[in-house]
CSV table of C-alpha atoms and ligand atoms in Angstrom, one decimal:
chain,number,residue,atom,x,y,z
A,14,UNK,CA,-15.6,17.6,-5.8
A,15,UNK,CA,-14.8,14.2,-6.4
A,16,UNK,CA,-11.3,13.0,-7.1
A,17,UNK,CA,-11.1,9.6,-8.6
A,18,UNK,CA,-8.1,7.4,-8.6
A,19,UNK,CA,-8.5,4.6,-11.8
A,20,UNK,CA,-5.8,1.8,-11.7
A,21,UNK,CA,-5.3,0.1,-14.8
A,22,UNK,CA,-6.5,3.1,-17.0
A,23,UNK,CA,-5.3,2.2,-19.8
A,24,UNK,CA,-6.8,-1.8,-20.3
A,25,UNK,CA,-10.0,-2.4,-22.1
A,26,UNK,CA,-12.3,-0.4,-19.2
A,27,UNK,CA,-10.1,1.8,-17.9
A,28,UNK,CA,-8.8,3.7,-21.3
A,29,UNK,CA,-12.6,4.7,-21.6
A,30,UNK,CA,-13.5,5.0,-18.1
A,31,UNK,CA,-11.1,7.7,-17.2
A,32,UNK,CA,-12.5,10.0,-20.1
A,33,UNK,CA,-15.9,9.8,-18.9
A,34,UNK,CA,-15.7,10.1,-15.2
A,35,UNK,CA,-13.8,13.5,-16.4
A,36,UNK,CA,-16.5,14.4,-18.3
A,37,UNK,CA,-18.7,14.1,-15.5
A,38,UNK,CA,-16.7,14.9,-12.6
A,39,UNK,CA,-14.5,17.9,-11.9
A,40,UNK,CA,-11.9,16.9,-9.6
A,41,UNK,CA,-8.7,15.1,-10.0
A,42,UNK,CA,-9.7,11.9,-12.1
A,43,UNK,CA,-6.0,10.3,-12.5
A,44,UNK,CA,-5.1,7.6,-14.9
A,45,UNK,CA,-2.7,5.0,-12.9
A,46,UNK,CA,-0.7,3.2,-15.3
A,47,UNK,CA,2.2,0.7,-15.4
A,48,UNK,CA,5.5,0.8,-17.2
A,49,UNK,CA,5.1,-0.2,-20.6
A,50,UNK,CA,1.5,0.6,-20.4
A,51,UNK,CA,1.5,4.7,-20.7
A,52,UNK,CA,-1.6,6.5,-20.9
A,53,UNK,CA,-1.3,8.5,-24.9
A,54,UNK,CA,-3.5,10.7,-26.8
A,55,UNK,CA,-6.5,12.0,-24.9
A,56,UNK,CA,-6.1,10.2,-22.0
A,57,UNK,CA,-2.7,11.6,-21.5
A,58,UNK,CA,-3.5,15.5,-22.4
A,59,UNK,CA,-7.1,15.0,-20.4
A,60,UNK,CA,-5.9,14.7,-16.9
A,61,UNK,CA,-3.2,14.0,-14.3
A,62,UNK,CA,-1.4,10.5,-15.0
A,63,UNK,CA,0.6,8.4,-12.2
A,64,UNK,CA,2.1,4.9,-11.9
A,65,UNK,CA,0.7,3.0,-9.9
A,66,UNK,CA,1.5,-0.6,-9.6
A,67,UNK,CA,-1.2,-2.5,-7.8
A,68,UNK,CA,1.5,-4.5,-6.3
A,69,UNK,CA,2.9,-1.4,-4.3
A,70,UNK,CA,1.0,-0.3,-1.9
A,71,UNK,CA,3.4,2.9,-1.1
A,72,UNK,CA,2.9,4.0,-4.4
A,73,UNK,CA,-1.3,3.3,-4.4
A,74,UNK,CA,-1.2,5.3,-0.3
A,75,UNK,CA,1.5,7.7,-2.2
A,76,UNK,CA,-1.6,9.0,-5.1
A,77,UNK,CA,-4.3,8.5,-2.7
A,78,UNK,CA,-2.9,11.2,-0.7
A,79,UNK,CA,-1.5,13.1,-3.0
A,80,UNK,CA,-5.0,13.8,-4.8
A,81,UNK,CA,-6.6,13.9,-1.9
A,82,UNK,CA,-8.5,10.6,-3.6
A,83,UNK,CA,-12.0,9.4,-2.7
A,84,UNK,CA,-13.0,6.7,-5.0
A,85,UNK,CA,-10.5,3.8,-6.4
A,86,UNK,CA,-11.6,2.2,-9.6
A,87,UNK,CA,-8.8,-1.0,-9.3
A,88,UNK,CA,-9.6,-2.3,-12.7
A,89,UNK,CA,-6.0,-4.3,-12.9
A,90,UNK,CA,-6.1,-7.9,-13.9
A,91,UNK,CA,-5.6,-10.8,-16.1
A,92,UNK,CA,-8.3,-11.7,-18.3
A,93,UNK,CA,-9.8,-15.2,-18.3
A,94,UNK,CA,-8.0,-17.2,-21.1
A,95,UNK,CA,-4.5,-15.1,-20.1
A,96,UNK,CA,-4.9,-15.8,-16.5
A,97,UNK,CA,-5.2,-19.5,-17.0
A,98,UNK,CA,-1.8,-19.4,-19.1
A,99,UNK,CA,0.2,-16.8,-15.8
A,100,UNK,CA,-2.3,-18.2,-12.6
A,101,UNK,CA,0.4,-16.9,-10.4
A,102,UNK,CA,0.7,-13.7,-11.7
A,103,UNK,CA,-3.2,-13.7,-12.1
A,104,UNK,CA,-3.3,-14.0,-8.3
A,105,UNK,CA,-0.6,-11.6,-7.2
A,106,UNK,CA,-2.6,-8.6,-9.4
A,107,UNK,CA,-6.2,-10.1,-8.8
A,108,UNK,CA,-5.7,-10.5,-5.2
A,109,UNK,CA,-2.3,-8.8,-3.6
A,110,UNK,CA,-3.2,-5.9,-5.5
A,111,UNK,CA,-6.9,-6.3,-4.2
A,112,UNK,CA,-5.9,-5.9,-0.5
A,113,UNK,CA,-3.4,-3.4,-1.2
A,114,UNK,CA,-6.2,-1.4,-2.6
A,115,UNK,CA,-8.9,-2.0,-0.1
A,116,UNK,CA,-6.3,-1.8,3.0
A,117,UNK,CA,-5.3,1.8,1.9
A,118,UNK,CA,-8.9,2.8,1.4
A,119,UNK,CA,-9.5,1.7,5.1
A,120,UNK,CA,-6.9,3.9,6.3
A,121,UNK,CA,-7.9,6.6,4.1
A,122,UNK,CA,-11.3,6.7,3.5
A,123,UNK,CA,-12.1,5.9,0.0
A,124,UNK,CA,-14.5,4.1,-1.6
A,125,UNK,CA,-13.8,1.0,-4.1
A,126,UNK,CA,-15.1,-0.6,-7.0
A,127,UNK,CA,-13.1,-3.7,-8.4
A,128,UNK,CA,-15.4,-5.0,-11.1
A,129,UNK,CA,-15.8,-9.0,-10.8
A,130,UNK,CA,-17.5,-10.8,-13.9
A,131,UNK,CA,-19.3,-14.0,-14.9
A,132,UNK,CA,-16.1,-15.7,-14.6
A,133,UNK,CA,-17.3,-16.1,-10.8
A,134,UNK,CA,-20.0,-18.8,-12.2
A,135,UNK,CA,-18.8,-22.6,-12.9
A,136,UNK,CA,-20.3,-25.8,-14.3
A,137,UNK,CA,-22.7,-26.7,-11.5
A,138,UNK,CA,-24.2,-22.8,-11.3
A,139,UNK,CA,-27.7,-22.9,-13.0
A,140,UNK,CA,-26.9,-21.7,-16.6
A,141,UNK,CA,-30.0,-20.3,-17.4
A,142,UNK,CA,-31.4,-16.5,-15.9
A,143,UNK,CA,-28.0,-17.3,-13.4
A,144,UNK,CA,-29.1,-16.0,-10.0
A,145,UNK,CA,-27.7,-13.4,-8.3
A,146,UNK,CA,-27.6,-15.3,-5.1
A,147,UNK,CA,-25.9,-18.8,-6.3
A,148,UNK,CA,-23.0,-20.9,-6.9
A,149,UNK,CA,-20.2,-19.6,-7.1
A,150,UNK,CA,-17.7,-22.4,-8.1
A,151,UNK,CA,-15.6,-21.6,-11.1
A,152,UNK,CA,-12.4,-23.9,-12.4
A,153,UNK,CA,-10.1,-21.2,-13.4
A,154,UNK,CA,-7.9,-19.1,-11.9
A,155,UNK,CA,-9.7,-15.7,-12.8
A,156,UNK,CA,-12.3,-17.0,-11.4
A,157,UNK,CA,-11.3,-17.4,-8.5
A,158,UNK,CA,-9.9,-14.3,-8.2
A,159,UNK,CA,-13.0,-12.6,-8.9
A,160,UNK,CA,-15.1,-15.0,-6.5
A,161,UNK,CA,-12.2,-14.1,-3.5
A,162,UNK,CA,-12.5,-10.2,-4.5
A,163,UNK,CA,-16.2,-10.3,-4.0
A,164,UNK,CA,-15.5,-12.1,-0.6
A,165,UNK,CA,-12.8,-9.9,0.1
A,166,UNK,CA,-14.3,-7.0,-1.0
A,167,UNK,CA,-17.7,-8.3,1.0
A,168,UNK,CA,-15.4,-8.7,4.5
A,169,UNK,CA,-13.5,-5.0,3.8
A,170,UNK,CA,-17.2,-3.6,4.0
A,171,UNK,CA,-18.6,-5.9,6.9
A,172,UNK,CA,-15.9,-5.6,9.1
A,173,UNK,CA,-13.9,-2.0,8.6
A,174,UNK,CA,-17.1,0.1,6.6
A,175,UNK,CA,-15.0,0.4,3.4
A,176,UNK,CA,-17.8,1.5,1.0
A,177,UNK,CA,-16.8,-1.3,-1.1
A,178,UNK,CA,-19.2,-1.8,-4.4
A,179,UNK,CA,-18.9,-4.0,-7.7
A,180,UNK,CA,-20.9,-5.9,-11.0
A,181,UNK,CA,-20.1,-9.0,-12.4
A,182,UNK,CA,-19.1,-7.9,-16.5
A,183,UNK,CA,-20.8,-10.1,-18.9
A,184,UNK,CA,-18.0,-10.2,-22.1
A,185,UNK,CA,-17.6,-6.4,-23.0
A,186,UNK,CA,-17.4,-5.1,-26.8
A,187,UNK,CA,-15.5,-2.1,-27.4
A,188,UNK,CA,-13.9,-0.4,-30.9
A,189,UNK,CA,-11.4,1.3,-28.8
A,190,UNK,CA,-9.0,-0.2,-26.4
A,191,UNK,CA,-8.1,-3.8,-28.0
A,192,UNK,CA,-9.3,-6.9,-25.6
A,193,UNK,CA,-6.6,-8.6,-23.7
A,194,UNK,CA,-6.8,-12.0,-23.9
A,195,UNK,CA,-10.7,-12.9,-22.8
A,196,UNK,CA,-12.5,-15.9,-23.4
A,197,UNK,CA,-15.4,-13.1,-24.8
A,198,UNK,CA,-13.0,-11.4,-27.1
A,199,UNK,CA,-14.3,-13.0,-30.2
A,200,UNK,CA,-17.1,-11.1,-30.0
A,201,UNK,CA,-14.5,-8.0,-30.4
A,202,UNK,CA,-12.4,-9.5,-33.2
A,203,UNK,CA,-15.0,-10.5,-35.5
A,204,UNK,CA,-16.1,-6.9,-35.4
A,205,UNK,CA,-13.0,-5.6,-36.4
A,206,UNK,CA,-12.8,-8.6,-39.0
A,207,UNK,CA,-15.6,-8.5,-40.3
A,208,UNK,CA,-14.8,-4.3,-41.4
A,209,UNK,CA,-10.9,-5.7,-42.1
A,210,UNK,CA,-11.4,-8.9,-44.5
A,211,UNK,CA,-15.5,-9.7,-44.1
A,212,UNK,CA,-14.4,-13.2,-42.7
A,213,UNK,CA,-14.1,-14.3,-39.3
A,214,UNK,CA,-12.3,-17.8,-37.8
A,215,UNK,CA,-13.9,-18.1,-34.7
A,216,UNK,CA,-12.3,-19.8,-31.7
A,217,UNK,CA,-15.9,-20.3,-29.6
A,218,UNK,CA,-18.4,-22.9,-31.2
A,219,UNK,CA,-21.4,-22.2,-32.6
A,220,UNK,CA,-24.4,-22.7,-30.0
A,221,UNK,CA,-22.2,-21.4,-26.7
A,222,UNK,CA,-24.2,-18.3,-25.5
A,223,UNK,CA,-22.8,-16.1,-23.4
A,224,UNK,CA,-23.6,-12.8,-21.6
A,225,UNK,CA,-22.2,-9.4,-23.7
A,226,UNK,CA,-22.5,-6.1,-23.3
A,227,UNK,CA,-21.5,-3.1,-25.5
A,228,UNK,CA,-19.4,-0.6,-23.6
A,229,UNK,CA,-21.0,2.5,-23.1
A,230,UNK,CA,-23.6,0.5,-21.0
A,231,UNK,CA,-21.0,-0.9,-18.9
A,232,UNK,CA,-19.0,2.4,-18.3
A,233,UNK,CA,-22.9,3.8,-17.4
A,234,UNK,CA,-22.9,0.4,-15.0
A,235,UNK,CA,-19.3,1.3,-13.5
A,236,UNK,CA,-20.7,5.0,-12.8
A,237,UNK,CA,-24.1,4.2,-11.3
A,238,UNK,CA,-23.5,1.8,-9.1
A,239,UNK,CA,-20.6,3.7,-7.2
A,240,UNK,CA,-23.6,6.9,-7.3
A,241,UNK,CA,-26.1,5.1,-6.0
A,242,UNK,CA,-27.7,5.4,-2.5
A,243,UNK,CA,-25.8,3.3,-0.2
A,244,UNK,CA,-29.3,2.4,2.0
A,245,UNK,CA,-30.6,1.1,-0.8
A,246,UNK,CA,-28.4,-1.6,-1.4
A,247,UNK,CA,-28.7,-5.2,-0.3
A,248,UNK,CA,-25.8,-6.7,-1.9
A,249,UNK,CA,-22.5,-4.9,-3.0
A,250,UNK,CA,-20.1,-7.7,-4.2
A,251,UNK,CA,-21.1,-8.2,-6.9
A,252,UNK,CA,-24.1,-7.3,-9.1
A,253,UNK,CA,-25.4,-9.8,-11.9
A,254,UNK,CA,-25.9,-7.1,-14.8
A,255,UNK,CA,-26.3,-8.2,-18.5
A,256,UNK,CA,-27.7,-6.4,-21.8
A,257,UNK,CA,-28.0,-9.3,-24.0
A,258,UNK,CA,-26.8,-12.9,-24.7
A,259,UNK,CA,-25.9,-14.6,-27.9
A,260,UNK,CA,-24.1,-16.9,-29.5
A,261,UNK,CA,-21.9,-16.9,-32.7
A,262,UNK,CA,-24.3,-17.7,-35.2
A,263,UNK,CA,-26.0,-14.7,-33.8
A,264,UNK,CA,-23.9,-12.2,-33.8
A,265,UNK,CA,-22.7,-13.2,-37.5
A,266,UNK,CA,-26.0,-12.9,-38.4
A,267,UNK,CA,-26.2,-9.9,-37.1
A,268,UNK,CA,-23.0,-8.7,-39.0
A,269,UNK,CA,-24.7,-10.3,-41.9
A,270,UNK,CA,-27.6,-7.6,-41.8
A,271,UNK,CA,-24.9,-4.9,-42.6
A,272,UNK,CA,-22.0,-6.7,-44.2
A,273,UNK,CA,-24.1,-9.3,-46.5
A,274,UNK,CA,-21.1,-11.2,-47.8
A,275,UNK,CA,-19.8,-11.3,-44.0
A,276,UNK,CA,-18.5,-15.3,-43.4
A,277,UNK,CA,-18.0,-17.1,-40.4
A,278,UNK,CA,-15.6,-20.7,-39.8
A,279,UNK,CA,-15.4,-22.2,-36.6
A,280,UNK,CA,-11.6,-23.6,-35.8
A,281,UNK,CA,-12.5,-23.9,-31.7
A,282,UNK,CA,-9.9,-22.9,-29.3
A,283,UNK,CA,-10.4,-25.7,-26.4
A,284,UNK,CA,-9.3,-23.7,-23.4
A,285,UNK,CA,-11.5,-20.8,-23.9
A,286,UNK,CA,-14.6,-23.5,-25.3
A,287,UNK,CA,-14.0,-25.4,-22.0
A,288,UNK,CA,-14.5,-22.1,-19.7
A,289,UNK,CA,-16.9,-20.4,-22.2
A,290,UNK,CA,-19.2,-23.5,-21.7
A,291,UNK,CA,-18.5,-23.2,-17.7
A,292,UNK,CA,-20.3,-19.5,-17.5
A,293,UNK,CA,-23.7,-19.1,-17.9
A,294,UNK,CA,-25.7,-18.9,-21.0
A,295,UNK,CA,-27.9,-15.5,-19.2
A,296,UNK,CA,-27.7,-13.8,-16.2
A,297,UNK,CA,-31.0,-12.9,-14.4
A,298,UNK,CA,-29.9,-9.2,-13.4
A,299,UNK,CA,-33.2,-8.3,-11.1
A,300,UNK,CA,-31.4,-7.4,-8.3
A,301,UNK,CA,-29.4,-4.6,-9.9
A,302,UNK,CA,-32.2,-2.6,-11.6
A,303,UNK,CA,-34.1,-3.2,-8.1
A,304,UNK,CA,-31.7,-1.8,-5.7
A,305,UNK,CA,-29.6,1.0,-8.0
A,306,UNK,CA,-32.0,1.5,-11.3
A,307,UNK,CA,-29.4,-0.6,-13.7
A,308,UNK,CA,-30.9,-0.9,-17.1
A,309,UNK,CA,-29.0,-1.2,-20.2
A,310,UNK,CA,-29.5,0.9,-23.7
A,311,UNK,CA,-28.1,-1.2,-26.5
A,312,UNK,CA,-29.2,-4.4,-27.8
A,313,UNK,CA,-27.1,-6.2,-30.2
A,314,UNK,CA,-28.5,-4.6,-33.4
A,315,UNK,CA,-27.8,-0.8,-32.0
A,316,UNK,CA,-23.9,-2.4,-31.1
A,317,UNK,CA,-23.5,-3.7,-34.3
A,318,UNK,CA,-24.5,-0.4,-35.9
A,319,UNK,CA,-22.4,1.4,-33.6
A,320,UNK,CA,-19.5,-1.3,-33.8
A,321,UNK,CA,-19.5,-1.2,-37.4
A,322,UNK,CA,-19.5,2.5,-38.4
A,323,UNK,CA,-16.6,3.8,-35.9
A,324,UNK,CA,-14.3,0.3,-37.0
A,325,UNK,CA,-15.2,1.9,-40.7
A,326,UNK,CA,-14.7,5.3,-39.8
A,327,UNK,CA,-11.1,4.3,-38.3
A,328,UNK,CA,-10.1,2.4,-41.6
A,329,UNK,CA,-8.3,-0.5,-41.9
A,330,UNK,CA,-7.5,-1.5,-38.6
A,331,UNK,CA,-4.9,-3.2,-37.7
A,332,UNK,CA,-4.9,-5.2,-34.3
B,428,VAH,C1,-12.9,-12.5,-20.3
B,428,VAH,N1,-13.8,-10.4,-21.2
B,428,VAH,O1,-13.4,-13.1,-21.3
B,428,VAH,C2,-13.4,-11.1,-20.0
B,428,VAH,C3,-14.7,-11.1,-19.1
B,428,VAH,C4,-16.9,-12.2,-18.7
B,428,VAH,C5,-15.7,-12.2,-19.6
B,428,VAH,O2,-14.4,-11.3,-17.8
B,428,VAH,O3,-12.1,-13.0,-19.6
């Protein structure tokens, strides 16, 4: 029986991770949460609930134990374009809370997966097919948060055999939990636009690809990795993984196919241009369908689709 600990269950990931590892598991799968951030709704009537501030360690030992927990998902942090506005706090969630988490899974045996992201890349990484062994050089604070959590996470394994495991998220596109703050969030908002008002003003200029991916493929990713067989793996922190890469005019177009009168203006927000055009424009992701079978299901037409009919379905939404 697995029982599953997931902190920050109620973010972007986590409000859809928690219902799907209980669909597949059935052991404790508890939603940690923070005050002011309660799980509701099916996440709440689903499963057991806690807080758990990632800045407490007590509190993180105090559920471990409690639920007799074997796997930590630590999905608490500051998105890119928010973490450059709070890069203390980004630091005290991305990292204190990092080795609070890994320190109480080396005293109590659990394994850990704190997803990193293509945040890690910077301006002299090669942009194109990004290796998975590279760079790593970024100019913002969550990035380097998520390049010190691979490290970290890297040295928990090396030296104390914490089965520590991660992927680096290319920009993830969801209909359910809004996006907090990410420099990939556009490609959320002009969704819900786009079903709202059929026009989008979009802060990331036309021509800056980036890495996406739609959500059910990166909940898959989040699942697989942590399943797969530990002696096949040659790396661990983290996993280049990607499902497509686009840029504005393409997605729009996209749209287009299913919206026809859908419109598109560019007013360009220059914080998140400046570390849109740091990342890369595609990740080569050979190493993770190689060593744990990662392959992704949806291309950008079967998102928009899917995007489209459940923003529709929901009605007007307001965000
Ligand atoms: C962000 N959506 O934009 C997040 C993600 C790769 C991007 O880390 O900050």
């Amino acid at each position: 029986m697995k029982n599953v600990l997931i902190i920050g269950s109620t973010g972007q990931i986590g409000s859809e991770l928690t219902i799907e590892l209980r669909k597949r598991y059935n052991g404790h799968i508890v939603a940690g949460y923070i005050t002011g951030a309660e799980p509701k709704g099916e996440l709440l009537e689903t499963g057991p609930a806690e807080i758990v501030d990632i800045t407490d360690k007590e509190q993180i030992a105090g559920v471990v134990s409690k639920y007799r927990i074997d796997t930590i998902y630590n999905l608490a942090a500051l998105l890119s374009a928010v973490a450059e506005a709070k890069p203390q706090l980004a630091w005290k969630i991305g990292m204190e809370g990092l080795f609070n988490v890994l320190e109480v899974a080396r005293e109590k045996n659990c394994a850990v997966f704190t997803p990193s992201s293509i945040g890690v890349f910077g301006n002299n990484t090669p942009k194109d097919k990004t290796p998975q062994d590279t760079i790593r050089n970024p100019r913002t604070m969550y990035g380097v948060t998520k390049v010190a959590g691979e490290l970290l996470s890297d040295y928990y394994h090396i030296r104390f055999g914490v089965d520590t495991r991660s992927v680096r998220f290319p920009g993830l596109i969801s209909y359910v939990a809004p996006p907090g703050g990410g420099t990939t969030d556009y490609a959320v908002d002009i969704y819900y636009e786009a079903v709202k008002s059929g026009h989008f003003i979009c802060p990331i200029a036309a021509g800056t690809f980036m890495d996406m991916m739609y959500m059910p493929d990166a909940l898959h990713a989040a699942i697989q990795i942590m399943e797969a067989d530990p002696s096949q793996l040659v790396h661990r922190n983290a996993f280049n993984i990607t499902a497509m890469s686009f840029d504005p005019e393409i997605i729009a177009a996209n749209i287009r196919k299913y919206i026809p009168g859908f419109t598109i203006e560019y007013r360009v927000d220059p914080l998140r241009q400046a570390i849109a055009e740091s990342w890369p424009n595609s990740l080569d992701d050979t190493c993770a369908r190689n060593e744990w079978d990662w392959k992704p299901v949806y291309d950008l037409d079967m998102m928009t689709k899917d995007m489209l009919s459940k923003l529709q379905k929901q009605g007007a939404v307001n965000r």
